[in-house]
Coordinates of C-alpha atoms in Angstrom, one line a residue:
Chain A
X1 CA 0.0 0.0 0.0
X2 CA 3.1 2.2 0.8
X3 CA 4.1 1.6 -3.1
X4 CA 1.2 2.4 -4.2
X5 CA 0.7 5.7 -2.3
X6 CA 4.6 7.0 -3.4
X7 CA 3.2 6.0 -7.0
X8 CA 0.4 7.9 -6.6
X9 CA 1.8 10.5 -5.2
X10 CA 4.5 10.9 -8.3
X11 CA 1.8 10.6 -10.5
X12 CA 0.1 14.1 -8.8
X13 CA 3.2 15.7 -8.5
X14 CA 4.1 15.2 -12.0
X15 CA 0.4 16.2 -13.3
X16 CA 0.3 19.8 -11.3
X17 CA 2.7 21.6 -13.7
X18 CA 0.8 20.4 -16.5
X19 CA -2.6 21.2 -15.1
X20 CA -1.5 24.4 -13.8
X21 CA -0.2 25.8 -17.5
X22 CA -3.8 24.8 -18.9
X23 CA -2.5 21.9 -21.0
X24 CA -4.8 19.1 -21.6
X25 CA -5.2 15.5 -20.5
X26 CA -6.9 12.6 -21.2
X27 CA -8.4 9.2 -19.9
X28 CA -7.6 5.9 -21.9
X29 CA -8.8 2.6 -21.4
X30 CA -6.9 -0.5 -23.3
X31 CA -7.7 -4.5 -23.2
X32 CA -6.0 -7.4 -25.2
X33 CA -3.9 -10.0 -24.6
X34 CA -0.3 -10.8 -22.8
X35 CA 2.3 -13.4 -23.7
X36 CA 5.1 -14.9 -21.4
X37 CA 8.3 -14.9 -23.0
X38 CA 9.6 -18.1 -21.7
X39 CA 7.6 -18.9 -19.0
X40 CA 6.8 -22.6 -19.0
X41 CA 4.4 -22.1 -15.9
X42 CA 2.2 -19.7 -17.4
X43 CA 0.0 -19.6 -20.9
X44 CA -1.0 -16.4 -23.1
X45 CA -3.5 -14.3 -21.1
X46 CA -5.7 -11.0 -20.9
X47 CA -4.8 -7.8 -20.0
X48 CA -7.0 -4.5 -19.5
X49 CA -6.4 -1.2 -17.7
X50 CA -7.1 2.1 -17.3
X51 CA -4.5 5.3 -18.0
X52 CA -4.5 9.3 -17.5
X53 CA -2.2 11.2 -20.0
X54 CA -0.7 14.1 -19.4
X55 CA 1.7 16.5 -21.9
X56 CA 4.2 17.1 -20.3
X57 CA 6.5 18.8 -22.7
X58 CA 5.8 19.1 -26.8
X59 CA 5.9 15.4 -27.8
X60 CA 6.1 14.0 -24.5
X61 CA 3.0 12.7 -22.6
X62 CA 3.4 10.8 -19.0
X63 CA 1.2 8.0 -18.1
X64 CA -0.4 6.8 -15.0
X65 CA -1.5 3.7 -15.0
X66 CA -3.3 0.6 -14.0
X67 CA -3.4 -2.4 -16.1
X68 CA -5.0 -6.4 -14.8
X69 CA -3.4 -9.0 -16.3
X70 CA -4.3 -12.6 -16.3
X71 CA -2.5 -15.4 -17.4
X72 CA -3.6 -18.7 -18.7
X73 CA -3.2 -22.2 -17.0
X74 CA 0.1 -23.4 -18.0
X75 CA -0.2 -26.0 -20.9
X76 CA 3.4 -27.7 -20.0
X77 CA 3.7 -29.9 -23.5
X78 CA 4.3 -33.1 -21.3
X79 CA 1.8 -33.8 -19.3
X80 CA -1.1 -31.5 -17.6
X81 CA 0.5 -29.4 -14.4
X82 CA -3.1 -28.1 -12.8
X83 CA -1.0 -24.8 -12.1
X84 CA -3.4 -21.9 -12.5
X85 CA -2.3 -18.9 -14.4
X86 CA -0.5 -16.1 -12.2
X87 CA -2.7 -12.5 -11.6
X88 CA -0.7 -9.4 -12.5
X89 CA -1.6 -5.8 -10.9
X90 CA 0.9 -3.2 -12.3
X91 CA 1.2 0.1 -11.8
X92 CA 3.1 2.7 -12.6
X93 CA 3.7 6.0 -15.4
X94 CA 5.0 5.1 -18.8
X95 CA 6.5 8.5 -20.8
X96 CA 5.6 8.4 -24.4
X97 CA 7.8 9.5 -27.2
X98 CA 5.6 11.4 -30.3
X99 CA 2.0 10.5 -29.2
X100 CA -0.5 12.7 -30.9
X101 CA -2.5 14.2 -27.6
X102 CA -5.5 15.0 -29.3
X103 CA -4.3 15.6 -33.1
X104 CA -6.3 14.4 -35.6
X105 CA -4.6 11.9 -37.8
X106 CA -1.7 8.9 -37.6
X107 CA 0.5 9.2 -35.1
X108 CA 3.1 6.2 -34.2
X109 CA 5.3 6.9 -31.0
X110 CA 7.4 5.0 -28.4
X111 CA 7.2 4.1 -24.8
X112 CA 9.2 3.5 -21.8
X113 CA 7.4 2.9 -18.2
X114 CA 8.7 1.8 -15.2
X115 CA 5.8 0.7 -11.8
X116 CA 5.5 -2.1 -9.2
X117 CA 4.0 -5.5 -10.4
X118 CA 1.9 -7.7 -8.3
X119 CA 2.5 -10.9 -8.9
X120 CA -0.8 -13.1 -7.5
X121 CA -1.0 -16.9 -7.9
X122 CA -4.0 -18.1 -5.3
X123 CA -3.3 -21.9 -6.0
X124 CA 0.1 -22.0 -4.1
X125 CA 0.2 -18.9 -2.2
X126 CA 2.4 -17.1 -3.9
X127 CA 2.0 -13.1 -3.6
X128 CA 4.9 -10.8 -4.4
X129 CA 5.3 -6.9 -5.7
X130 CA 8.4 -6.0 -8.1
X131 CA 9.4 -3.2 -9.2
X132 CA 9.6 -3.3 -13.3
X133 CA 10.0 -1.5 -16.7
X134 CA 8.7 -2.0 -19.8
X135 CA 9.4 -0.2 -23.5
X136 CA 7.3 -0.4 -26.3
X137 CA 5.9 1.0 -29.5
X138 CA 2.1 2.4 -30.8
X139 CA 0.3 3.9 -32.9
X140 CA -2.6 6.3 -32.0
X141 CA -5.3 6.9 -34.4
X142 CA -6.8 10.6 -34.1
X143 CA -10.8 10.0 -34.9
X144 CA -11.5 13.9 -33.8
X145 CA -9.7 16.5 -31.4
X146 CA -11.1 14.6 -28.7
X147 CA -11.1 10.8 -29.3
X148 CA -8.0 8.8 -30.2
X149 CA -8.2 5.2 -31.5
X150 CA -4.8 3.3 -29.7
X151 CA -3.0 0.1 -30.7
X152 CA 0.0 -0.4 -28.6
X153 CA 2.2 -3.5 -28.0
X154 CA 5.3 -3.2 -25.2
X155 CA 7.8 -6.0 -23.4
X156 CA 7.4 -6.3 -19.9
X157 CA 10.4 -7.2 -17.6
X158 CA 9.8 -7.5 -14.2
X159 CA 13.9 -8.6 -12.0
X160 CA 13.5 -11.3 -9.6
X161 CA 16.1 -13.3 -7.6
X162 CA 19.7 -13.2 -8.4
X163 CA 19.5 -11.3 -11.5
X164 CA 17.0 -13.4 -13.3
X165 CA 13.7 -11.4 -14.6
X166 CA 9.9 -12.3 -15.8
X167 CA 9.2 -11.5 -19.2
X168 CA 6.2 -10.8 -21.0
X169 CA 5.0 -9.4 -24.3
X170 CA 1.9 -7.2 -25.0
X171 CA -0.5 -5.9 -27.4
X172 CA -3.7 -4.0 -26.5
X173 CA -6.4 -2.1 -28.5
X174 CA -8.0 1.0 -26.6
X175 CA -9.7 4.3 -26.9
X176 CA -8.3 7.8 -25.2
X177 CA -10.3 10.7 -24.3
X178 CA -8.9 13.7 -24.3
X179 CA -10.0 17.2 -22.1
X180 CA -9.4 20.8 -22.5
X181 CA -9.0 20.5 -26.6
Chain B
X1 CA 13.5 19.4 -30.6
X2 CA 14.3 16.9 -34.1
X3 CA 17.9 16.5 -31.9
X4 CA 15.8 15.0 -28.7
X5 CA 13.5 13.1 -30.8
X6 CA 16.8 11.8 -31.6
X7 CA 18.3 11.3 -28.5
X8 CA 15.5 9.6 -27.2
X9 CA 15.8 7.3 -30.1
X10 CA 19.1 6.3 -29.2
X11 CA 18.3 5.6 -25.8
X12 CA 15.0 3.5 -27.2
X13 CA 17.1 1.8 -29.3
X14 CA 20.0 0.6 -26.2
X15 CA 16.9 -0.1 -23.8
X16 CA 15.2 -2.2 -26.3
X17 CA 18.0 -3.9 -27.2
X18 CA 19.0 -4.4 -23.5
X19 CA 15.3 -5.6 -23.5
X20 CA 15.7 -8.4 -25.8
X21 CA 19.4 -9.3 -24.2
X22 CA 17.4 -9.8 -21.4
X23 CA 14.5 -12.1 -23.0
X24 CA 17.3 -14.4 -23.9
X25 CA 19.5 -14.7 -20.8
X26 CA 16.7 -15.8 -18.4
X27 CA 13.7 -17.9 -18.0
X28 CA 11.2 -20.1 -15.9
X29 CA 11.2 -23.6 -16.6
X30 CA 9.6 -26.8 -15.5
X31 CA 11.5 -30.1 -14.6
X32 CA 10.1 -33.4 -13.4
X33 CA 11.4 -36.8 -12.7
X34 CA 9.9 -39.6 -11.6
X35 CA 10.3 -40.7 -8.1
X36 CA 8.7 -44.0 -8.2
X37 CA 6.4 -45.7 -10.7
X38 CA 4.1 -49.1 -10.3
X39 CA 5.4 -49.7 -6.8
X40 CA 3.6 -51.2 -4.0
X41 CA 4.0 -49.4 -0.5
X42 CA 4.7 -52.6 1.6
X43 CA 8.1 -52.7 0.3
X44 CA 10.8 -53.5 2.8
X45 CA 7.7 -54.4 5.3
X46 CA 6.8 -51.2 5.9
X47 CA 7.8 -48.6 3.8
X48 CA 8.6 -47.8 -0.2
X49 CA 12.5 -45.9 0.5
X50 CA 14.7 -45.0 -2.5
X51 CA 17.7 -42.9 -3.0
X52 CA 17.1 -40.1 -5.3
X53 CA 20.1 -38.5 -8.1
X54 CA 18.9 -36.4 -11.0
X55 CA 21.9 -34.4 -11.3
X56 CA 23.2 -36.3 -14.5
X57 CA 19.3 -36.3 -15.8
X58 CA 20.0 -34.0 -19.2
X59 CA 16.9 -31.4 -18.4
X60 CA 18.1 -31.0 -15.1
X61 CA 22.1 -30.1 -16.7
X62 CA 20.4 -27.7 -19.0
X63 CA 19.6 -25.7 -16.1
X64 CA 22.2 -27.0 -13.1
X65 CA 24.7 -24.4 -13.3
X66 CA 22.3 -21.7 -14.1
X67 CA 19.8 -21.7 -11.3
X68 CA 18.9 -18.2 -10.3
X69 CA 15.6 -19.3 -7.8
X70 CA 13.6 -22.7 -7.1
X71 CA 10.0 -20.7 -7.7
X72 CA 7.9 -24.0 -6.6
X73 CA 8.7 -27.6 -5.7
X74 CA 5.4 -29.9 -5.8
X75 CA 4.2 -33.5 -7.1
X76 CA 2.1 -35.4 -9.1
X77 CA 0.6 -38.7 -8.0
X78 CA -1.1 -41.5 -9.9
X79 CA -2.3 -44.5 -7.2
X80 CA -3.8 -47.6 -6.3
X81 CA -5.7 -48.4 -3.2
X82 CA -6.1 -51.8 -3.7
X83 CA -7.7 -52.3 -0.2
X84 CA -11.4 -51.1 0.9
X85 CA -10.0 -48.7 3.7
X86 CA -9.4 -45.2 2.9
X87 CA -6.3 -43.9 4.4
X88 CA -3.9 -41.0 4.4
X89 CA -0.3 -40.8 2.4
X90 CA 3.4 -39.4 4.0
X91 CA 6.2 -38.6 2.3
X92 CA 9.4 -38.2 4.0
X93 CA 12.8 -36.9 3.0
X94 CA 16.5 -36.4 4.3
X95 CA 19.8 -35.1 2.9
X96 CA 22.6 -37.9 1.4
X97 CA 24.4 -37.7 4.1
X98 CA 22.1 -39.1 6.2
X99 CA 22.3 -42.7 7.9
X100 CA 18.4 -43.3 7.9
X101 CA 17.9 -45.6 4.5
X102 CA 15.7 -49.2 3.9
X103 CA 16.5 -50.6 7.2
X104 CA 15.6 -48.0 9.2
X105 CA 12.4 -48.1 11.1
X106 CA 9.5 -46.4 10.7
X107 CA 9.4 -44.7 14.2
X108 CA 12.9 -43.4 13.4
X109 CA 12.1 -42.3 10.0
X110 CA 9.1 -40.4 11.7
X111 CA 11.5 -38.5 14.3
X112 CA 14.4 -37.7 12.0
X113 CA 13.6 -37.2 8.6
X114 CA 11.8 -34.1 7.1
X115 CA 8.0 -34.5 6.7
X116 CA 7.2 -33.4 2.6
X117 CA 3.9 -34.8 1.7
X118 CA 1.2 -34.8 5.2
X119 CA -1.6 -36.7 5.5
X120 CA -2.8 -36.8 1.6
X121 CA -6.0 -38.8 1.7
X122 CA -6.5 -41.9 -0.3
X123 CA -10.0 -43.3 -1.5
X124 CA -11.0 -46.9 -1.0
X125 CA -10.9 -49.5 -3.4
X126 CA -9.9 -46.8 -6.0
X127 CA -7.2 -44.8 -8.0
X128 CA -6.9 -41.2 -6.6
X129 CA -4.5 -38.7 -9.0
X130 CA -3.1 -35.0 -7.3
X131 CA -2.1 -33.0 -9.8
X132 CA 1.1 -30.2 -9.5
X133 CA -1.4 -27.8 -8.7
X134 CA -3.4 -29.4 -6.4
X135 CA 0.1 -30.8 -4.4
X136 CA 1.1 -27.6 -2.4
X137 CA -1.5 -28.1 0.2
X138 CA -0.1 -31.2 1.1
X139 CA 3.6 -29.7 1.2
X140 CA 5.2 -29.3 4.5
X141 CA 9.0 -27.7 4.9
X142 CA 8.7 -26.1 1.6
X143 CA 12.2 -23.9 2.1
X144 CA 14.0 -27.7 3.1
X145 CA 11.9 -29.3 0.0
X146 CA 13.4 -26.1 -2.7
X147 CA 17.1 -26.8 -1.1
X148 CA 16.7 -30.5 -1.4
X149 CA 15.7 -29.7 -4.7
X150 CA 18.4 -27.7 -6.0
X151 CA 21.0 -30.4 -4.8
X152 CA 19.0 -32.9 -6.7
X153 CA 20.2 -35.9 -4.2
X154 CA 17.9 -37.2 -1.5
X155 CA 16.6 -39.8 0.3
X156 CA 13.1 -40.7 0.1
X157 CA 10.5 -42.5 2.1
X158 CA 6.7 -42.9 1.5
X159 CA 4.2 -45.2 3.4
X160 CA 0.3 -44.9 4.5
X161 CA -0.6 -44.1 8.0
X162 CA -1.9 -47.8 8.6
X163 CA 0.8 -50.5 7.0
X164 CA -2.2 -52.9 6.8
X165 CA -3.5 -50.6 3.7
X166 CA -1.9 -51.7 0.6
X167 CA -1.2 -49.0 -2.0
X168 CA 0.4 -49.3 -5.4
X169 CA 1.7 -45.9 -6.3
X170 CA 1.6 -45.7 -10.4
X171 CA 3.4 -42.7 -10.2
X172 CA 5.2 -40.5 -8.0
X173 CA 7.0 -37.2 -9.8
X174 CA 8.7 -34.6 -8.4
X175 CA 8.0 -30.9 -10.1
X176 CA 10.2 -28.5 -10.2
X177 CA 9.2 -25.0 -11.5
X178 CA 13.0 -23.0 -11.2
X179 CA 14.1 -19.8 -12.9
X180 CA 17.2 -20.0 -14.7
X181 CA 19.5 -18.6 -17.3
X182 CA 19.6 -20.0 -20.9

C-alpha cells in the first residue's frame, strides 16, 4: 500500500505543472492480450487497464496507469501441471515519445514505463510486488480532437532473484479521451 | 526538438535492445522426474525408500549451473488403493548424508527425517490422481523441500498411515518449476 501511495503520489506531483499551465489531459482505457516470454508455468492471457495522460512537454505525454493481467493455466507440453495462471496488478507511469494528444490523424510513437508489479497466484500462495519496466511501441489513431483510437504492443520485464527477470510481451487495443481540446 | 527526438531514439534503441538481451539470458522452466512408478508401498515391510540422483538427468544439466531461484517444488501422484479402507499418504525426505535408508524403522524415520507430503488422503478401493497444482496443500517444509531440490540428491521415504492398507503408487514425480538462465 506504501508503493502504491509513493506512486500515486509521483503521478500528482508530476500532473500539477501540467494542469497548472492549462495543458490538456486525457483518460484511456486499453484491453488485449499478454504473452510470457519463456515462461513454461504460465500460458497467453488477458490484460486490460485504465491510464491518464498528461503532456508534459511538446511530444512528450506521461502515463499513470493501471493495467490487470491474467495469465492462462500453464499448458506444460508433457503432461497437464493443474497450475493456475498467475494474476498481474501493475502500476506505474510510462513516458511516451511522439503521441498525438488529441491531433487528428496517424501518429506512431514509443514508450518507456517503469511501476511495481503484483505478482498473484491463489493456488500455491504465492504473492509478491516487483518493481519493473517495460518499453514499447504504438500507434494512436486521431478520430477527432477529442477521441483517439490506440493500438499499442510493449515488453514487460519484471527482475526477480539473483539477476533473473519475468518477461512478458503485450498488445492491446484501446480508446483515449482527451479534455481541455 | 528533431535533436531530442533523436536522442531519445538512441536511448530507445539501447533499452530495447537491453530488453531483448534480457528475453534471452533468463527464463522459468519446469523439470520433473519420476520418483517412483508401479510400486507397491509394503516394500521392505513397511515402507517404499529410495535414494534419489537427478543431477546427471539432461533437463536437469540444461539448467544446473544456471539456477537463479527454485520458484515452486510440488508433485504429481497416480495410485492404487487396492484395499477397501481409505487412508492418508506421508512422504518423508532427508539429505545424502544421512544414515536413515531401507533398514531403518518407521518410528525413526518419523522423528528424524523431514515430513514433505502430510496426511494426503486416499480413496478406498480406488485410484486417486493430485495433480502439480493441487500438491502444495499437502507440502510441509517447503524452504528444506526447494534446497533438497536444488542439490538434486535425497533420500526418500513414503508409506500410509496404517501399513495394513496396501497401495500401489503408479506414479510419483517430483515438479520443479526453477528460474534460470539459458
Amino acid at each position: 500500500m506504501r508503493k502504491e501511495l509513493k506512486v500515486l503520489l509521483l503521478v500528482v506531483l508530476l500532473a500539477q505543472p501540467a494542469l497548472a499551465e492549462g495543458i490538456t489531459f486525457g483518460i484511456g482505457v486499453a484491453a488485449g492480450l499478454d504473452y510470457p516470454i519463456v515462461q513454461e508455468d504460465q500460458a497467453k492471457g488477458t490484460v486490460f487497464g485504465f491510464k491518464g495522460r498528461v503532456k508534459a512537454i511538446p511530444s512528450i505525454a506521461l502515463e499513470p496507469n493501471i493495467y490487470f493481467t491474467k495469465y492462462g493455466d500453464s499448458d506444460y507440453e508433457d503432461f497437464d501441471l493443474g497450475l493456475e495462471g498467475s494474476k498481474i496488478t501493475a502500476y506505474g507511469v510510462d513516458a511516451t515519445l511522439g503521441a498525438s494528444f488529441g491531433a487528428v490523424g496517424v501518429k506512431p510513437y514509443g514508450l518507456f514505463g517503469v511501476g511495481f508489479y503484483k505478482v498473484k497466484r491463489d493456488q500455491v500462495q504465492q504473492d509478491k510486488t516487483d518493481f519493473g519496466w517495460s518499453a514499447g511501441f504504438g500507434i494512436e489513431v486521431g478520430v477527432n480532437p477529442t477521441v483517439g483510437l490506440d493500438v499499442r504492443g510493449k515488453l514487460v520485464v519484471i527482475p526477480t532473484n539473483g539477476g533473473a527477470s519475468k518477461k512478458s510481451a503485450s498488445i492491446t487495443g484501446g480508446l483515449n479521451y482527451y479534455f481541455g481540446n | 526538438m528533431n535533436y531530442l527526438k533523436r536522442k531519445l531514439g538512441i536511448v530507445g534503441s539501447v533499452v530495447a535492445l537491453s530488453l531483448l538481451a534480457g528475453c534471452l539470458l533468463s527464463g522459468t522452466f519446469v523439470f520433473s522426474y519420476m520418483l517412483v512408478e508401479n510400486e507397491d508401498l509394503i516394500y521392505n515391510g513397511d515402507f517404499y525408500f529410495a535414494s534419489v540422483d537427478w543431477t546427471d538427468d539432461d533437463d536437469w544439466e540444461d539448467h544446473k549451473g544456471n539456477i537463479k531461484d527454485i520458484d515452486l517444488v510440488g508433485f504429481e501422484l497416480w495410485a492404487t488403493n487396492i484395499t477397501g479402507t481409505a487412508d492418508t499418504f506421508t512422504v518423508y525426505v532427508v539429505d545424502l548424508q544421512s544414515n536413515l535408508d531401507g533398514g531403518s524403522t518407521r518410528s525413526e524415520v518419523d522423528s528424524l527425517a523431514t515430513l514433505a507430503v502430510n496426511d494426503l488422503p486416499i480413496a478406498a478401493s480406488g485410484q486417486t490422481h493430485v495433480t502439480y497444482g493441487q500438491s502444495f496443500k499437502y507440502l510441509d517444509n517447503v524452504e528444506t523441500l526447494k534446497n533438497l531440490t536444488e542439490a538434486g540428491k535425497f533420500k526418500l521415504f513414503a508409506f500410509m498411515t496404517s501399513p495394513s492398507v496396501n497401495l500401489t503408487v503408479d506414479s510419483l514425480r517430483v515438479i520443479v518449476t526453477l528460474t534460470a538462465g539459458t
